[in-house]
Amino acid sequence: MNCSRRWSWSAGVILLGLATSLAAQDSPAPSAKRDSAPRIEYAIAIHGGAGWEPEKLSKEDRQRHREALTRAIHVGRDILDKGGSALDAVEQTIRVLEDEPLYNAGRGAVFNNVGQHELDAAIMNGRSRQAGGVAGLTTVKNPISLARLVMTETRHVLLIGAGAEKFADEMVKRPQIERVPNEYFSTEVRRREWQDAVAREKLRPAQATPGKGTVGCVARDKQGDLAAGTSTGGLTNKKWGRVGAVPVVGSGTYADNRTCAVSGTGTGEIFLLHCAAFQLHSLMLLRDQSLDQATRQIIDETLPEDSGGVIAVDARGRISMRCNTPGMARAALDSRGQLEIHFER
Amino acid sequence: MNCSRRWSWSAGVILLGLATSLAAQDSPAPSAKRDSAPRIEYAIAIHGGAGWEPEKLSKEDRQRHREALTRAIHVGRDILDKGGSALDAVEQTIRVLEDEPLYNAGRGAVFNNVGQHELDAAIMNGRSRQAGGVAGLTTVKNPISLARLVMTETRHVLLIGAGAEKFADEMVKRPQIERVPNEYFSTEVRRREWQDAVAREKLRPAQATPGKGTVGCVARDKQGDLAAGTSTGGLTNKKWGRVGAVPVVGSGTYADNRTCAVSGTGTGEIFLLHCAAFQLHSLMLLRDQSLDQATRQIIDETLPEDSGGVIAVDARGRISMRCNTPGMARAALDSRGQLEIHFER
């Protein structure tokens, strides 16, 4: 039923011992071990989207996800371990996931209804409570980095479409803003998904399909600062400039040092209407709920069944990952050194 | 200090006796009168934007605003009085304000940095908690009506830019979707404001200026349903496809029959980062605050000074209108029949 981290030491759990100082060298009951563990210095969690159906993942599929998620989360972990900021960890981790064709963000993004790619991303700094979002990008290799520049280099929070591309033109000297032709984002898997969606639409019009594999990252650094980010290609066969929750602060992404950093994935429209990420923050701030309580309330009670999931980290470095879809690809790691990767709900 | 309706029976207040059944025929202390008044059958409030400086408004300016606000609110009032829906009242009232060149929405929208107009709007139904938003429109005469069609005719919540224009193409048979050349939105006043902004930018780069006159409407109908809508041209001299809070559900606009309907105006980025409209709703839902308490907390305590204002109506038809800017053009009217128009804080 639940995919909260605390209760997830069950069948689907993978433990990889890591060569960090605090790695468990024996194998006690993990939750007991954790409860008596020292203060969490830093923590990071990532997702590769809700909507994956674990029973349809082959052993090879799972292995590819495991490798991709492990590679990405270690990039962020290394930044945090060296005392880097949560914001840097989130940006760099998401860049790895954007470059990974397995996920619907950056390369591997889904096709829209004219066979192209339109990308959305947002990032938020929990210390300053500043944020940046971009929607409808077509030539920016790593949308998450442009979102960060919206936050730091403009007085704005959300830039869209051709205008956002013009902003990227002005950021040309920043090495993190690499431009690519729109075809760069194409993969054969996504092309087939699109062709299938087009065929289905002929039978039943106006069916844009959730693209499995939105990516997100939340982190808490050694300074106690939180950050969150999310990046996506949106819906397969989408049209009309449809934008979901990802680029919208408060819907797909939110971070506030007082409460938590959160990244969501699922049916964007539902996250938008519920201001899902901000609502999770609000339950902690206004109702004094714990991260776990707030995550349960949002995912189990507030959002409709099969609408998505969230990953979140609170000010003390506790992580919660929860979904109401059949699965959500996700991983978590903290300064105590154990990596968890899950797919099942 | 405050511009709450309840305390606003002071210098700036205008009372117009209306020929409705419940209109006050004598002049008692209004708050006493109100407290003993019968149940409010319906209520409506509108704004024509924060950022107006009342001391700079000439007598003629004020008269133009009074006439425009009165004309608009009566359109919504008539719909509500006949038993029409809050949603219809909000859409039709905002159409009047969009057509009125005085306001920064529809005709009279501000110029962007290339001398054109990009329009944003959103509408939300408090009964269904469905919503629609559009950003970056260039040829749709009444953006609020396209936002409503996003809500009712698509499975989406937010459409942007060229894609949103394509959606408008498909809605061509709807009489409420009239198309106009982009120059239709231009007025000489806004052109001069833009030229002034361009001249200022040469002295001090990257200065987009808040455009006075975003419009919004909130209503409660005889059935007890709530609705809210907002429409704007955004910032004078804006660039990069900048989008503020207006088209984003939860930031500039929110409606939920359990709590309130709210429309905001001010610095869009601040409303976005605070999910201001949703936050007001959350204070009522999670903290059991009254509409007036929640509005005060948002405007007086949460949002930075001089960032904007909100109008809101609760499930019982009580109205709150409050800003932390020097002024906000606004009007309110309910089934008891007295019209209030205010400019001062």
XYZ file of C-alpha atoms in Angstrom, chain A:
345
model
C 0.000 0.000 0.000
C 2.529 2.591 0.933
C 5.884 3.457 -0.497
C 7.172 5.477 2.426
C 10.830 4.981 3.030
C 10.453 3.940 6.630
C 8.235 0.974 5.866
C 9.938 -0.053 2.718
C 12.508 -2.499 3.976
C 10.584 -5.278 2.353
C 10.688 -7.382 -0.778
C 11.489 -4.605 -3.222
C 14.364 -3.131 -1.285
C 17.886 -3.035 -2.520
C 20.733 -2.209 -0.217
C 24.057 -1.327 -1.636
C 26.824 -0.971 0.892
C 28.763 2.166 0.092
C 32.307 3.048 1.004
C 31.312 5.990 3.116
C 32.352 6.351 6.696
C 29.000 5.558 8.170
C 28.067 2.599 6.000
C 26.639 -0.280 7.949
C 29.186 -3.049 8.076
C 26.945 -5.621 9.591
C 23.285 -6.195 8.910
C 21.050 -5.312 11.843
C 17.358 -4.597 11.442
C 17.816 -1.485 9.352
C 15.110 0.653 10.943
C 16.534 0.028 14.404
C 19.960 0.872 13.080
C 18.651 4.074 11.587
C 16.799 5.183 14.660
C 19.961 5.018 16.743
C 22.133 6.474 14.015
C 23.906 9.803 14.445
C 22.439 13.064 13.193
C 21.952 13.119 9.446
C 24.515 15.507 7.988
C 23.054 15.527 4.515
C 20.409 13.669 2.557
C 19.310 13.360 -1.035
C 16.441 11.653 -2.844
C 15.606 11.412 -6.519
C 12.791 10.098 -8.661
C 12.525 8.942 -12.234
C 8.785 9.366 -12.427
C 5.570 7.752 -11.307
C 3.617 5.708 -13.817
C 6.121 2.899 -14.252
C 4.387 -0.401 -13.744
C 6.880 -2.485 -11.789
C 5.425 -5.800 -12.923
C 6.088 -4.761 -16.519
C 9.745 -3.957 -15.856
C 12.048 -6.755 -16.970
C 15.074 -7.688 -14.933
C 17.158 -5.792 -17.475
C 14.891 -2.723 -17.229
C 15.270 -2.687 -13.478
C 19.003 -3.000 -13.786
C 19.154 -0.051 -16.191
C 17.088 2.062 -13.786
C 19.224 1.001 -10.855
C 22.376 1.978 -12.651
C 20.978 5.302 -13.856
C 19.522 6.256 -10.481
C 22.688 5.189 -8.668
C 24.928 7.183 -11.005
C 22.745 10.284 -10.641
C 22.306 10.198 -6.883
C 26.040 9.708 -6.348
C 26.743 12.921 -8.238
C 24.563 14.792 -5.770
C 25.848 12.820 -2.790
C 29.451 13.685 -3.653
C 28.599 17.390 -3.779
C 26.841 17.207 -0.415
C 29.587 15.101 1.140
C 32.174 17.743 0.233
C 30.054 20.415 1.896
C 28.472 21.692 -1.309
C 25.027 23.240 -1.398
C 21.734 21.423 -1.725
C 21.042 23.647 -4.718
C 24.180 22.490 -6.522
C 23.424 18.881 -5.660
C 19.887 19.174 -7.029
C 20.962 20.886 -10.247
C 23.843 18.523 -10.990
C 21.881 15.398 -10.134
C 19.000 16.420 -12.373
C 21.431 17.188 -15.206
C 22.562 13.553 -15.064
C 18.945 12.388 -15.195
C 18.187 14.807 -18.052
C 21.133 13.412 -20.040
C 19.992 9.830 -19.386
C 17.686 8.731 -22.260
C 15.721 6.424 -19.971
C 13.803 9.338 -18.453
C 11.272 11.802 -19.832
C 13.433 14.893 -19.292
C 16.181 16.270 -21.493
C 17.294 13.481 -23.829
C 14.578 10.863 -23.870
C 11.783 13.433 -23.522
C 8.444 12.405 -24.995
C 7.214 13.611 -28.401
C 4.457 16.204 -28.638
C 1.682 16.025 -31.247
C 3.917 17.408 -34.005
C 6.774 15.012 -33.261
C 8.887 17.521 -31.348
C 9.912 18.038 -27.751
C 8.914 20.815 -25.329
C 10.643 20.733 -21.962
C 9.690 22.138 -18.559
C 11.705 22.450 -15.351
C 11.812 24.299 -12.035
C 14.199 24.634 -9.114
C 13.744 26.191 -5.668
C 16.132 27.270 -2.946
C 14.701 26.552 0.501
C 16.919 29.079 2.243
C 16.053 32.131 0.143
C 12.673 30.755 -0.946
C 13.530 31.953 -4.435
C 12.688 29.825 -7.439
C 12.916 29.669 -11.201
C 10.868 27.814 -13.794
C 10.906 27.364 -17.558
C 8.200 25.924 -19.806
C 8.122 24.946 -23.450
C 11.900 24.902 -24.088
C 12.980 23.363 -27.387
C 16.781 23.690 -27.674
C 18.202 23.865 -24.132
C 20.000 20.621 -23.337
C 19.556 20.945 -19.568
C 16.365 22.820 -18.671
C 17.086 22.589 -14.926
C 20.144 24.821 -15.368
C 18.167 27.449 -17.247
C 15.546 27.345 -14.492
C 18.301 28.081 -11.984
C 19.443 31.064 -14.049
C 15.868 32.366 -14.130
C 16.067 32.308 -10.332
C 19.472 33.938 -10.000
C 19.811 36.166 -13.074
C 16.321 37.609 -13.493
C 13.671 39.119 -11.282
C 11.223 36.593 -12.662
C 10.022 33.170 -11.598
C 8.540 31.714 -14.780
C 9.623 32.137 -18.408
C 7.825 30.387 -21.259
C 8.234 29.295 -24.859
C 10.062 31.393 -27.423
C 10.792 34.028 -24.792
C 12.514 31.496 -22.550
C 14.621 30.435 -25.543
C 15.627 34.086 -25.982
C 16.686 34.195 -22.356
C 18.829 31.108 -23.076
C 20.377 33.026 -26.002
C 21.480 35.697 -23.549
C 22.976 33.081 -21.225
C 25.126 31.708 -24.054
C 28.366 32.289 -22.198
C 27.326 30.089 -19.292
C 28.883 26.671 -19.837
C 25.876 24.969 -18.262
C 23.585 26.276 -21.029
C 24.378 24.047 -23.962
C 22.090 24.300 -26.993
C 21.071 21.351 -29.094
C 18.794 20.759 -32.072
C 15.369 19.575 -30.990
C 16.090 16.125 -32.474
C 18.787 15.655 -29.832
C 16.009 14.846 -27.346
C 14.531 12.087 -29.565
C 14.934 8.407 -28.776
C 13.452 5.464 -30.622
C 11.560 4.272 -27.565
C 9.791 7.614 -27.223
C 9.110 7.770 -30.957
C 7.349 4.411 -30.780
C 5.360 5.535 -27.743
C 4.298 8.602 -29.694
C 3.306 6.574 -32.757
C 1.273 4.285 -30.513
C -0.372 7.324 -28.936
C -1.221 8.768 -32.355
C -2.751 5.435 -33.369
C -4.785 5.345 -30.148
C -5.918 8.923 -30.652
C -7.419 7.978 -34.009
C -9.612 5.539 -32.140
C -10.371 7.865 -29.244
C -9.497 11.514 -29.812
C -7.620 13.879 -27.530
C -5.707 11.291 -25.583
C -2.409 12.704 -24.448
C -0.625 10.049 -22.430
C 1.367 10.621 -19.244
C 5.026 10.204 -20.150
C 6.716 7.874 -17.737
C 9.899 9.292 -16.370
C 9.677 12.868 -15.125
C 12.737 13.357 -12.921
C 13.218 15.197 -9.658
C 15.635 15.672 -6.798
C 15.434 16.993 -3.238
C 18.395 17.556 -0.970
C 19.443 18.758 2.465
C 23.053 19.907 2.766
C 25.454 20.051 5.727
C 24.494 23.678 6.328
C 20.894 22.593 6.822
C 19.688 24.177 3.602
C 17.071 22.490 1.446
C 16.509 22.547 -2.313
C 14.201 20.856 -4.797
C 14.018 20.553 -8.567
C 11.970 18.784 -11.226
C 12.347 18.355 -14.999
C 10.086 16.803 -17.632
C 9.088 16.458 -21.260
C 5.434 16.364 -20.223
C 2.765 14.256 -21.920
C 3.294 12.089 -24.992
C 1.407 13.604 -27.953
C 0.632 16.774 -26.001
C -0.653 19.778 -27.917
C -1.767 23.385 -27.505
C 1.294 24.306 -25.484
C 0.043 22.192 -22.587
C 2.051 22.755 -19.412
C 1.741 20.578 -16.325
C 2.888 21.108 -12.760
C 6.629 20.790 -13.249
C 7.597 24.388 -14.081
C 5.111 25.846 -11.610
C 6.430 26.682 -8.166
C 4.174 25.159 -5.518
C 2.722 22.497 -7.781
C 5.544 20.170 -8.838
C 8.356 21.696 -6.795
C 8.676 23.556 -3.493
C 11.382 24.143 -0.903
C 11.358 26.018 2.383
C 14.017 25.468 5.063
C 11.304 25.714 7.720
C 9.529 22.627 6.445
C 10.740 20.536 3.515
C 11.861 20.296 -0.083
C 9.533 18.362 -2.377
C 9.423 17.198 -5.979
C 6.330 15.605 -7.475
C 5.560 13.420 -10.464
C 2.303 12.246 -11.935
C -0.710 13.800 -13.602
C 0.410 17.408 -13.784
C -3.084 18.843 -13.927
C -3.955 17.264 -10.579
C -0.785 18.562 -8.972
C -1.569 22.030 -10.359
C -5.156 22.119 -9.084
C -4.041 20.956 -5.630
C -0.856 23.054 -5.447
C 0.450 19.703 -4.268
C 4.026 20.602 -3.328
C 2.987 23.783 -1.527
C 0.156 21.937 0.185
C 2.617 19.422 1.633
C 4.675 22.339 2.965
C 1.484 23.927 4.348
C 0.489 20.813 6.270
C 3.859 20.911 8.035
C 3.831 24.663 8.608
C 0.186 25.228 9.524
C -0.699 21.855 11.045
C 2.655 20.899 12.579
C 2.593 17.609 10.751
C 5.777 15.591 10.331
C 7.102 15.071 6.826
C 5.777 11.536 6.873
C 2.307 12.572 8.059
C 2.083 15.331 5.469
C 3.251 13.064 2.665
C 0.684 10.430 3.639
C -2.102 12.967 3.796
C -1.296 14.352 0.341
C -0.719 11.031 -1.405
C -3.170 8.746 0.400
C -6.009 11.141 1.176
C -5.899 14.306 -0.896
C -4.785 13.411 -4.411
C -6.970 10.954 -6.321
C -5.824 7.352 -6.592
C -3.299 6.713 -9.389
C -2.377 10.383 -9.798
C 1.303 10.362 -8.803
C 3.891 10.556 -6.090
C 6.342 12.803 -4.280
C 9.814 12.642 -2.851
C 10.605 15.006 0.005
C 13.250 15.766 2.611
C 12.736 17.738 5.803
C 15.012 20.116 7.697
C 16.489 17.248 9.722
C 17.324 15.238 6.644
C 14.529 12.705 6.942
C 13.299 11.463 3.597
C 9.797 10.448 2.557
C 8.954 8.918 -0.833
C 5.372 7.974 -1.530
C 3.077 7.367 -4.489
C -0.492 6.286 -5.231
C 0.412 4.915 -8.660
C 1.463 1.279 -9.148
C 5.086 2.364 -9.043
C 7.576 5.207 -8.847
C 11.280 4.853 -9.680
C 13.167 6.425 -6.806
C 16.324 6.372 -4.753
C 17.462 7.844 -1.432
C 20.775 8.223 0.270
C 22.047 10.166 3.268
C 25.239 10.788 5.189
C 24.760 7.481 7.023
C 25.583 5.881 3.706
C 22.958 3.405 2.640
C 21.391 3.628 -0.783
C 17.784 2.609 -1.269
C 16.229 2.094 -4.677
C 12.551 1.242 -5.091
C 10.039 0.814 -7.871
C 6.997 -0.642 -6.141
C 4.335 1.449 -4.504
